[in-house]
Short mmCIF file of C-alpha atoms in Angstrom, two decimals:
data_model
loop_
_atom_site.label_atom_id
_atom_site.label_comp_id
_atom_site.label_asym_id
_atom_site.label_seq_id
_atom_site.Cartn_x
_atom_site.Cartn_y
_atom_site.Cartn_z
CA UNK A 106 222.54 48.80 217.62
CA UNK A 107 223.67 45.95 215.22
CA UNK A 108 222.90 48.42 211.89
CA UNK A 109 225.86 50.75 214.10
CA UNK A 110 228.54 48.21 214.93
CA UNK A 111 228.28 47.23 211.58
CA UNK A 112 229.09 50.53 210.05
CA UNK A 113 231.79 50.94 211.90
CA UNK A 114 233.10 47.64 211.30
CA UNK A 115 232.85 48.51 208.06
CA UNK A 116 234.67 51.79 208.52
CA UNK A 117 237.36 50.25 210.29
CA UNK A 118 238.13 47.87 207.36
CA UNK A 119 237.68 50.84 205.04
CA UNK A 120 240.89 52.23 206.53
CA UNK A 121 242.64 49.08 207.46
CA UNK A 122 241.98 48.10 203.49
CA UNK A 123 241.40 50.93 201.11
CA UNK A 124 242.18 48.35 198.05
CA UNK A 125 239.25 46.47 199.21
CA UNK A 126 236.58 49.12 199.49
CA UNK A 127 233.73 47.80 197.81
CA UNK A 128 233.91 43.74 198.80
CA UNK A 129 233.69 45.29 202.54
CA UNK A 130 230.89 47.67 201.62
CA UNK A 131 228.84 44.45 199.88
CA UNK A 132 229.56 42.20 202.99
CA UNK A 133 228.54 45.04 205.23
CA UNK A 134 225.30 45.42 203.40
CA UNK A 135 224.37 41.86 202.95
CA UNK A 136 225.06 41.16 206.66
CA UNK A 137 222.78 44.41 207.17
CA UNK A 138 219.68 42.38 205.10
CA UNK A 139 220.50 38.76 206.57
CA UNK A 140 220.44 40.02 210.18
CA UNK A 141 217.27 41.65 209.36
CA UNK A 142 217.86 45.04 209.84
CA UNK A 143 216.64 45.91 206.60
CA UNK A 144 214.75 44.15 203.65
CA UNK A 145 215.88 43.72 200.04
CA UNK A 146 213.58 46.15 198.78
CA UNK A 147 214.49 49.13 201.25
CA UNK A 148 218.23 48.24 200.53
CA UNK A 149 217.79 48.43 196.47
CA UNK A 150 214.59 50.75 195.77
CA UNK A 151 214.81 52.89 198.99
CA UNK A 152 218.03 53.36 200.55
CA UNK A 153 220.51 53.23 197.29
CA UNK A 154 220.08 56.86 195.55
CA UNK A 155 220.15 55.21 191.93
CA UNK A 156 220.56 58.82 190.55
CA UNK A 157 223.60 59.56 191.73
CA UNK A 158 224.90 56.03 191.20
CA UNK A 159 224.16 56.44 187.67
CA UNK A 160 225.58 60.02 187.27
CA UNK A 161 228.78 58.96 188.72
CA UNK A 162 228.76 55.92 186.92
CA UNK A 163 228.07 57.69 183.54
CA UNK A 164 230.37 60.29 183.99
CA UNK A 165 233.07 57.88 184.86
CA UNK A 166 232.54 56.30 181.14
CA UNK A 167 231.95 59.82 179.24
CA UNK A 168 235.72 60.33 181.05
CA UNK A 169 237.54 57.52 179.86
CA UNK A 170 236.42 58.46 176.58
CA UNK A 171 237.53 62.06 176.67
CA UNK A 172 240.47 61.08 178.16
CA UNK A 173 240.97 58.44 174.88
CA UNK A 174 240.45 61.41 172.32
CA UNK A 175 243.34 63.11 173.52
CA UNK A 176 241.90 66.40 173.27
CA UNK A 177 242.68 67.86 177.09
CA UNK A 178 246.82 66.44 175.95
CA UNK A 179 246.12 68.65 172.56
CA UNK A 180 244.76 71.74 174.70
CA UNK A 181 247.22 71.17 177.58
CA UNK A 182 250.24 71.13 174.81
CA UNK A 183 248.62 74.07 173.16
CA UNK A 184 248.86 76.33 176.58
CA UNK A 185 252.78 74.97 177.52
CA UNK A 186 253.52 76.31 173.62
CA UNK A 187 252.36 79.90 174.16
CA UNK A 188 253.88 79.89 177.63
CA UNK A 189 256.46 82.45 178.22
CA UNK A 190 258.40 80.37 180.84
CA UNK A 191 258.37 77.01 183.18
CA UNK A 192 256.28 78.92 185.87
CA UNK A 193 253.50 80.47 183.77
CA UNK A 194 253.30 77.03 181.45
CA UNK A 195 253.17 75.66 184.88
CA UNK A 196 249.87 77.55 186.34
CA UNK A 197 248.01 77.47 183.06
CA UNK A 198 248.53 73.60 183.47
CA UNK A 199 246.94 73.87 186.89
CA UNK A 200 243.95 76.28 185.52
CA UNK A 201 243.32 74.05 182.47
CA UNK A 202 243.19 71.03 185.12
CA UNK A 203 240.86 72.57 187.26
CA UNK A 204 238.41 73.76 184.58
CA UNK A 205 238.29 69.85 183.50
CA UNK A 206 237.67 68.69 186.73
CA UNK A 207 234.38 70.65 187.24
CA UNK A 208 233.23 68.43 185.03
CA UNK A 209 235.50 65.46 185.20
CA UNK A 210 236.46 62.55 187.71
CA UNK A 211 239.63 63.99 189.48
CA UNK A 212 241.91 60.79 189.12
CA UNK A 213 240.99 60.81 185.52
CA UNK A 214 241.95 64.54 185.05
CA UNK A 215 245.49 63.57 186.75
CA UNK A 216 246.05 61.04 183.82
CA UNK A 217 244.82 63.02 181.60
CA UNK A 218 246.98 66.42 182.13
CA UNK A 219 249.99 64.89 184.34
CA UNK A 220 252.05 63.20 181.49
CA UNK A 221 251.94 66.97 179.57
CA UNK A 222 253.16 68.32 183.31
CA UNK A 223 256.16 65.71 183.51
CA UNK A 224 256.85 66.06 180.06
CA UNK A 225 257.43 69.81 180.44
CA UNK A 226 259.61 69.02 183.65
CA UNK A 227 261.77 66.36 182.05
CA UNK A 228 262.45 68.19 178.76
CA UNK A 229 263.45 71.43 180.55
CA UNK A 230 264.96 69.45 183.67
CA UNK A 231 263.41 70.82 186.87
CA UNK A 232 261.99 68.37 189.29
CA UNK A 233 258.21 67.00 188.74
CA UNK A 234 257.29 67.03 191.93
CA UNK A 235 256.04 70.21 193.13
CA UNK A 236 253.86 70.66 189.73
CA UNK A 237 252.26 66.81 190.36
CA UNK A 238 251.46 67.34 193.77
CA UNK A 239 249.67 70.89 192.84
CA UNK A 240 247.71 69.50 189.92
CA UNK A 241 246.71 66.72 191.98
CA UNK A 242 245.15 69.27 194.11
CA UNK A 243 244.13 71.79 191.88
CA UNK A 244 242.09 68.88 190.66
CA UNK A 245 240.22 67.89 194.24
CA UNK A 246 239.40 71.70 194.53
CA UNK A 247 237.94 72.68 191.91
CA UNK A 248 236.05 68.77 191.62
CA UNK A 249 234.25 70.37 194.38
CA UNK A 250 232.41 73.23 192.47
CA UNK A 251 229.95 71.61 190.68
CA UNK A 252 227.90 68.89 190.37
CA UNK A 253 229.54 65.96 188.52
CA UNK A 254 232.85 67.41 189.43
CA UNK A 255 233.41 65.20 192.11
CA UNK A 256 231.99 62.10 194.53
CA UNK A 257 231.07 64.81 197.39
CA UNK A 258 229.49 67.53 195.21
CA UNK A 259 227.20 64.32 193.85
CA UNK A 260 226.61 63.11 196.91
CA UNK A 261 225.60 66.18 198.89
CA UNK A 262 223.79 67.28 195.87
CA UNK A 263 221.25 64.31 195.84
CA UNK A 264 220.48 64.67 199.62
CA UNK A 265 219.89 68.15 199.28
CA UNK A 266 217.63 68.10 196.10
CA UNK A 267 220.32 70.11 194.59
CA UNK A 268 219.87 70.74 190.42
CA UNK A 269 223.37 71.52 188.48
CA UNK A 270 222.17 75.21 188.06
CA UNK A 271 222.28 75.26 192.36
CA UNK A 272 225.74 74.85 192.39
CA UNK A 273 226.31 78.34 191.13
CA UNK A 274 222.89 79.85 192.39
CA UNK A 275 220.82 78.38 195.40
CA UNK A 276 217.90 79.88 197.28
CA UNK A 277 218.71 83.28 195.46
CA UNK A 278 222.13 83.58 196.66
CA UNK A 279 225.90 82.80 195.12
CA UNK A 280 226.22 79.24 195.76
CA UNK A 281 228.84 76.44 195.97
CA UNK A 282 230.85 77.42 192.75
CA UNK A 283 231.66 80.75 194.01
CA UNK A 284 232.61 79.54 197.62
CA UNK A 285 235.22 77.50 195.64
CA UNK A 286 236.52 80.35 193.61
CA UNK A 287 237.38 82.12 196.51
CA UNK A 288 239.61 79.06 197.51
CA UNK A 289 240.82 78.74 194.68
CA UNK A 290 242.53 82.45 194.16
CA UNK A 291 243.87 81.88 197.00
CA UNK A 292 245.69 77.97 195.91
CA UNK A 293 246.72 80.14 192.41
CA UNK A 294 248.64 82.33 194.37
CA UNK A 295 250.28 79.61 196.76
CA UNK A 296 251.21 77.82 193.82
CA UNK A 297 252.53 81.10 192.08
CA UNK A 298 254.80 81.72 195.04
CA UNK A 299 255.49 78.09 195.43
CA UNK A 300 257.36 77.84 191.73
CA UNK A 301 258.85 81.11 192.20
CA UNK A 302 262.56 79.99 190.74
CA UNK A 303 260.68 78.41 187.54
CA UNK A 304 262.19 80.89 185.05
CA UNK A 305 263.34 78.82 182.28
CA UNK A 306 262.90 79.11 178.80
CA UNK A 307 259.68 76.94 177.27
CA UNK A 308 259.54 75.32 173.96
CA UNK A 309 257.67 71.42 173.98
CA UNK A 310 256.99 70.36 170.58
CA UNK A 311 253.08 69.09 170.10
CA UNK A 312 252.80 65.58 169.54
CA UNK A 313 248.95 64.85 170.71
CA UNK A 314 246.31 65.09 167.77
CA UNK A 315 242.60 64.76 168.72
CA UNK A 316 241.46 61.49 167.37
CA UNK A 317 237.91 62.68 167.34
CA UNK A 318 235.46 65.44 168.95
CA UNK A 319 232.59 63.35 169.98
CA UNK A 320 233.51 62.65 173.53
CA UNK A 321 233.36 66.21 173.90
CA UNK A 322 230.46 66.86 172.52
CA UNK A 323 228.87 64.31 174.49
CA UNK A 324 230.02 65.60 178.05
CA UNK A 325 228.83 69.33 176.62
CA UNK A 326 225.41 67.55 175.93
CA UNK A 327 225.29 66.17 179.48
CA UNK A 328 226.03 69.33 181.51
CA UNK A 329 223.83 71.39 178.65
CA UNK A 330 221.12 68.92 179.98
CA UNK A 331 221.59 68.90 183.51
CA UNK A 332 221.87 73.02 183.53
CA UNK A 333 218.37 72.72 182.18
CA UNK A 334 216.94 69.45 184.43
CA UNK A 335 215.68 71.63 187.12
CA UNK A 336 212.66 72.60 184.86
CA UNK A 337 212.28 68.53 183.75
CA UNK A 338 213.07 67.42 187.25
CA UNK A 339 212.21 69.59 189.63
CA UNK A 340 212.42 66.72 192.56
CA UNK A 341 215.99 65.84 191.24
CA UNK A 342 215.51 62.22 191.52
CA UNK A 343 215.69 60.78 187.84
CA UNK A 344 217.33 62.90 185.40
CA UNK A 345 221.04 63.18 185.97
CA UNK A 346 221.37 59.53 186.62
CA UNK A 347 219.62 58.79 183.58
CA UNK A 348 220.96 61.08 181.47
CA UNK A 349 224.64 60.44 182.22
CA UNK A 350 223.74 56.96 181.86
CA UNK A 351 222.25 57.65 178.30
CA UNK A 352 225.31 59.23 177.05
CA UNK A 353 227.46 56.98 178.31
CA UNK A 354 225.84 54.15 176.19
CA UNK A 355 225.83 56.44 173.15
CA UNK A 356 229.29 57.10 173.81
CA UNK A 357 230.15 53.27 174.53
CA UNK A 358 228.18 52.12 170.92
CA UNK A 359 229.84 55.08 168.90
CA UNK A 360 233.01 53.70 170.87
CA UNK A 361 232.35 50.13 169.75
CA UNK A 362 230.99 50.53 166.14
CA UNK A 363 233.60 53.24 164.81
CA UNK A 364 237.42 54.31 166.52
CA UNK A 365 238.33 51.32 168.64
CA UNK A 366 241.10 53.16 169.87
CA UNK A 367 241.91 50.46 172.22
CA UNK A 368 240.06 46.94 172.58
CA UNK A 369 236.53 47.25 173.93
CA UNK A 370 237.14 44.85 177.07
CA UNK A 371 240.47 47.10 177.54
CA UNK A 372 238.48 50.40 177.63
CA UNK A 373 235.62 48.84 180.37
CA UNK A 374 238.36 47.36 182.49
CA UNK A 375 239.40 51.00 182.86
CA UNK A 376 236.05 51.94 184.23
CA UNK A 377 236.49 52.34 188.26
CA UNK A 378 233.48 49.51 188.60
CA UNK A 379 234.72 48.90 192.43
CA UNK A 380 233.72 52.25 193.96
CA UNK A 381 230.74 52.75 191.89
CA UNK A 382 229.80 49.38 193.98
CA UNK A 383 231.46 50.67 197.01
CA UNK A 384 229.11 54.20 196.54
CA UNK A 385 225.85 51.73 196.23
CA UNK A 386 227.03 49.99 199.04
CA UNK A 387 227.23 52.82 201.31
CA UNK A 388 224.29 54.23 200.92
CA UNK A 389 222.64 51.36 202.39
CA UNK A 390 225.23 51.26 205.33
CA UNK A 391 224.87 55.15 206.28
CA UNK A 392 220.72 54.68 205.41
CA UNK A 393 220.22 51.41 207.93
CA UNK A 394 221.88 53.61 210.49
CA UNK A 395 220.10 56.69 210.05
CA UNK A 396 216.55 54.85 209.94
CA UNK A 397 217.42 53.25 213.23
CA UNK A 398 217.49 56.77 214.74
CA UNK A 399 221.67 56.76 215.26
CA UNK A 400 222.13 59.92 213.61
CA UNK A 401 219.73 61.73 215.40
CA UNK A 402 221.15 60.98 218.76
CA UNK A 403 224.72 62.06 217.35
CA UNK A 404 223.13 65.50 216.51
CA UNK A 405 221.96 65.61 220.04
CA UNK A 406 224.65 64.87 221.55
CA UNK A 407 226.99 67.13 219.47
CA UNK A 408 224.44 69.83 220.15
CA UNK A 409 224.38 69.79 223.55
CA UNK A 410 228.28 69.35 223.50
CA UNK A 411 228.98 72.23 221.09
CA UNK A 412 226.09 74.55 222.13
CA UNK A 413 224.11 77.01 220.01
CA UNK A 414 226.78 79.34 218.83
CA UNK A 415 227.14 79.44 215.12
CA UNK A 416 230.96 80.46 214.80
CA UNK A 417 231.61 77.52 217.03
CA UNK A 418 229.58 74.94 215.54
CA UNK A 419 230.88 76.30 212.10
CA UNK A 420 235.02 75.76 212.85
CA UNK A 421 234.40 72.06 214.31
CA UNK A 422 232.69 71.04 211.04
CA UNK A 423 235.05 72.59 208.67
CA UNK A 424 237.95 71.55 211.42
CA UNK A 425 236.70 67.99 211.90
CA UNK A 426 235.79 67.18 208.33
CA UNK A 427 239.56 68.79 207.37
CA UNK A 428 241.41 66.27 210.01
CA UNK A 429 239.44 63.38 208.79
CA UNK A 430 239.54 63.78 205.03
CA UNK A 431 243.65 64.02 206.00
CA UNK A 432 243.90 60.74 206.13
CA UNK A 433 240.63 58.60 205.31
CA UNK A 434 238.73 58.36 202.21
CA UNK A 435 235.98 61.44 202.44
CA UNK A 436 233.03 59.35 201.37
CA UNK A 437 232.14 57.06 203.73
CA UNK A 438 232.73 60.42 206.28
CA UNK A 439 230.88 62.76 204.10
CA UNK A 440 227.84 59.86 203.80
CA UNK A 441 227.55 59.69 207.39
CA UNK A 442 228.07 63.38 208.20
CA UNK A 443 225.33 64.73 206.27
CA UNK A 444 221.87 63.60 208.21
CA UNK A 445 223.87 64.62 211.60
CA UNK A 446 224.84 68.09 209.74
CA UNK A 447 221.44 68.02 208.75
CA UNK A 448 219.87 67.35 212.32
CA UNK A 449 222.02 70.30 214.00
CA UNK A 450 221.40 72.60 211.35
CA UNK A 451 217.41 72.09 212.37
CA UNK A 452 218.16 71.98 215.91
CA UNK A 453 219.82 75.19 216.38
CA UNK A 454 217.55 76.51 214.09
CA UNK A 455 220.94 77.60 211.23
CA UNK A 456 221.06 77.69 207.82
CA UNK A 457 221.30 74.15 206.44
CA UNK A 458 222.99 74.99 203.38
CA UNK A 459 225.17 76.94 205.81
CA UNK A 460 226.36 73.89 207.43
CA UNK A 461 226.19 71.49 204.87
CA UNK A 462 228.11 73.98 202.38
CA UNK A 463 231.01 74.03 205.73
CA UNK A 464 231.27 70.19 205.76
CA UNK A 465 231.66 69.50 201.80
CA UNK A 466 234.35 72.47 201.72
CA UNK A 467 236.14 70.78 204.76
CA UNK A 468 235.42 67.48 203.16
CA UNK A 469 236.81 67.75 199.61
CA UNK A 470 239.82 70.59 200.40
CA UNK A 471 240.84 68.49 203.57
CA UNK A 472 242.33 65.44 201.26
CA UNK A 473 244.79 67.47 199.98
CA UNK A 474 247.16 67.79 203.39
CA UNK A 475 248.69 64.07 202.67
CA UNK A 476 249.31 62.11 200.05
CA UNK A 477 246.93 59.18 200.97
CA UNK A 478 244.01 61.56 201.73
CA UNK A 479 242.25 61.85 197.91
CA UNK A 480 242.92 58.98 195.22
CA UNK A 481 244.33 62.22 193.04
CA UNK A 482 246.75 62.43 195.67
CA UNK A 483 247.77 58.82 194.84
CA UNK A 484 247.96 58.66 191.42
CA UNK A 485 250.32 61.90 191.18
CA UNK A 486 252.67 60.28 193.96
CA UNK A 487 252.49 57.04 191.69
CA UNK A 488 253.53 58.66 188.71
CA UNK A 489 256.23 59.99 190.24
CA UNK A 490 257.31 57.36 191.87
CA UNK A 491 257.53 55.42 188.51
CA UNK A 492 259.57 58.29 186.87
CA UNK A 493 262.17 57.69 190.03
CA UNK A 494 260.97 60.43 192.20
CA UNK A 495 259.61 58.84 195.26
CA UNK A 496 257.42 61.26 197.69
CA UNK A 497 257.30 60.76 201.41
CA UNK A 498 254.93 62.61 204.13
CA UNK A 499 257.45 64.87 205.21
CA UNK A 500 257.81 65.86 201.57
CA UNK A 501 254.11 66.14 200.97
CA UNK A 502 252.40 66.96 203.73
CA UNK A 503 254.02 71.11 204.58
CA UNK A 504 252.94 71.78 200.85
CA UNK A 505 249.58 70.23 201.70
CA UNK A 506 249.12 72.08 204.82
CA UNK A 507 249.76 75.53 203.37
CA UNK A 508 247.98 74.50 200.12
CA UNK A 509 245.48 73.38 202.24
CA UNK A 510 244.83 76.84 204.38
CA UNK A 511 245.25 79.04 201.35
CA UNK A 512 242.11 77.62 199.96
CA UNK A 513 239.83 76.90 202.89
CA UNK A 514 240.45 80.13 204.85
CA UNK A 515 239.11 82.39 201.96
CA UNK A 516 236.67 79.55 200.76
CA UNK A 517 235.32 79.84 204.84
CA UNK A 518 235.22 83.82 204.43
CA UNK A 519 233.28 83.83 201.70
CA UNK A 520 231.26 81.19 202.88
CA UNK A 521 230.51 82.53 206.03
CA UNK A 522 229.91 86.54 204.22
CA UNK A 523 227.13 84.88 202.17
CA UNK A 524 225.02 82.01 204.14
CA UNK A 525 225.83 83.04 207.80
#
């Protein structure tokens, strides 16, 4: 019982506190060991999955780097240039962002691709907000298709053994990346319809250069290696973690020894330390409550609740992880969703990837309704609001809604076609 109230403590402060993540996390975990719930070694070697630490971790550094050698700003400026008008420069915007954030950090990709989108906007004088607010989610939607594209992907990857090649193939069937396609066609042609009266004239003068190619030829190397890990690693427990890791300190020396494009300390400070902490920390949270059985009884009880029925038991996961992801941060939600998903899955005898493929949809595409739901979400409103154009929830939240359905009633079709 203790392991329980103190995860939702925890949870509780999570929301109260979002800016204080990771210091809540740590206290929650220490209590967790001092109380004696759990020992040091099940909390460090056991319970913490050190491979996806260290893939999120060492994609988060391979990021900052690509996101210092200007090349997506070059590319990005490259696309507005050939674009025909404010609308089509628009959507390839949104198509270059989401490409970059199957394989990059999704509050990274905002800073790396917004400042080309309000650039366009201010030189041709239209208002910035409806192209922020879509790249912001453009960017948590497509972070869901593979596996370093996002938190969630990582996450629900390492639980279920899954290798990057399983994103787009699993079990012999089309997997994850495809599901997210679906969505997506249908965002691309919300957002068409949405900048309908974007007509004017484009012309933005280039004034990016790539500084060097490296950090893209580093992030290459990592998903060329993790595309071929499932015949190194066939338990998925080492390689991605390491690997990412690997790079990342090639990429850090290189970083060090030769451009300097900031100061060192400048470019680590930039590094989002706290909730690579606050992902280590919850592991050991959600893992002291599922060994004390907790999760197992909340599969029960939602079983015998819900029933057997499949359709049913499919809407209130995609429904429930949608209304939650609305307004809380979808880790901590996802972390604790997955054994019960797990647990009814097995129970009523369904599909797990079924399921779990239904809650990490629900999970990632639910953020984008409000503005406080995904940290993508926050950085576009921030940059706005800097620029003079404040955002409120009654501006944010009907494009969220119908951005929102656009993607997850398709992605749920498809979905449901393939793994029902």
């Amino acid at each position: 019982m203790i392991a329980l109230i103190l995860f939702a403590v925890c949870y509780f402060f999570f929301v109260l506190f979002p800016n204080r993540k990771a210091e809540v996390g740590l206290l929650g975990s220490l209590a967790l060991v001092v109380l004696g719930q759990i020992s040091w070694d099940t909390a460090f070697f056991e319970l913490v999955n050190w491979n996806v630490v260290g893939l999120f971790l060492g994609t988060l550094i391979l990021a900052e780097l690509f996101l210092l050698s200007r090349v997506p700003a070059v590319v990005s400026e490259w696309l507005v240039d050939r674009s025909s008008n404010a609308r089509t420069a628009l959507m390839s915007i949104f198509i270059l962002a989401s490409f970059i954030s199957m394989f990059v950090e999704n509050v990274a990709v905002v800073l790396l691709v917004g400042p080309v989108a309000m650039t366009l906007c201010e030189k041709l004088r239209i208002s910035a907000f409806k192209p922020m607010v879509l790249l912001a989610m453009f960017s948590n939607l497509q972070g869901t298709a593979t596996l370093i594209g996002d938190p969630p992907s990582m996450i629900m990857g390492g639980y279920m053994k899954m290798t990057f090649n399983d994103f787009f193939v699993y079990q012999g069937k089309p997997s994850i990346f495809f599901i997210v396609q679906a969505g997506a066609i249908g965002a691309l042609l919300y957002a068409w319809y949405l900048l309908k009266d974007e007509k004017k004239q484009v012309k933005l003068i280039p004034v990016e250069t790539v500084r060097s190619w490296i950090p893209t030829l580093l992030l290459v190397l990592l998903i060329v290696i993790l595309a071929l890990g499932s015949f190194i690693d066939k338990e998925v427990s080492w390689l991605a973690g390491i690997t990412a890791m690997g790079l990342a300190l090639i990429g850090m020396l290189w970083f060090w020894t030769g451009p300097r494009w900031i100061p060192v300390v400048e470019m680590l400070k930039n590094i989002d330390w706290k909730t690579t902490l606050f992902f280590a920390s919850l592991f050991i949270l959600v893992g002291a409550v599922q060994k004390a059985g907790w999760m197992d009884v909340a599969a029960k009880g939602l079983s015998s609740v819900l029933g057997e029925n499949k359709v049913i038991l499919f809407i209130v996961i995609i429904g429930l992880s949608i209304l939650v992801s609305a307004f809380v941060d979808n880790v901590p939600f996802l972390l604790a969703a997955i054994p019960v998903v797990m647990d009814l899955a097995k129970i009523n005898q369904i599909s797990v990837p079924f399921l779990m493929f239904a809650l990490l949809i629900g999970t990632c595409l639910g953020g984008n309704i409000t503005p406080i739901g995904a940290a993508a979400n926050i950085v576009a409103v921030g940059i706005l609001e800097k620029k003079g154009q404040p955002v409120s929830f009654g501006d944010y939240v009907p494009i969220g809604i119908k951005f929102t359905a656009c993607a997850v009633i398709p992605a749920a079709i498809v979905l449901w076609m393939i793994w029902a």
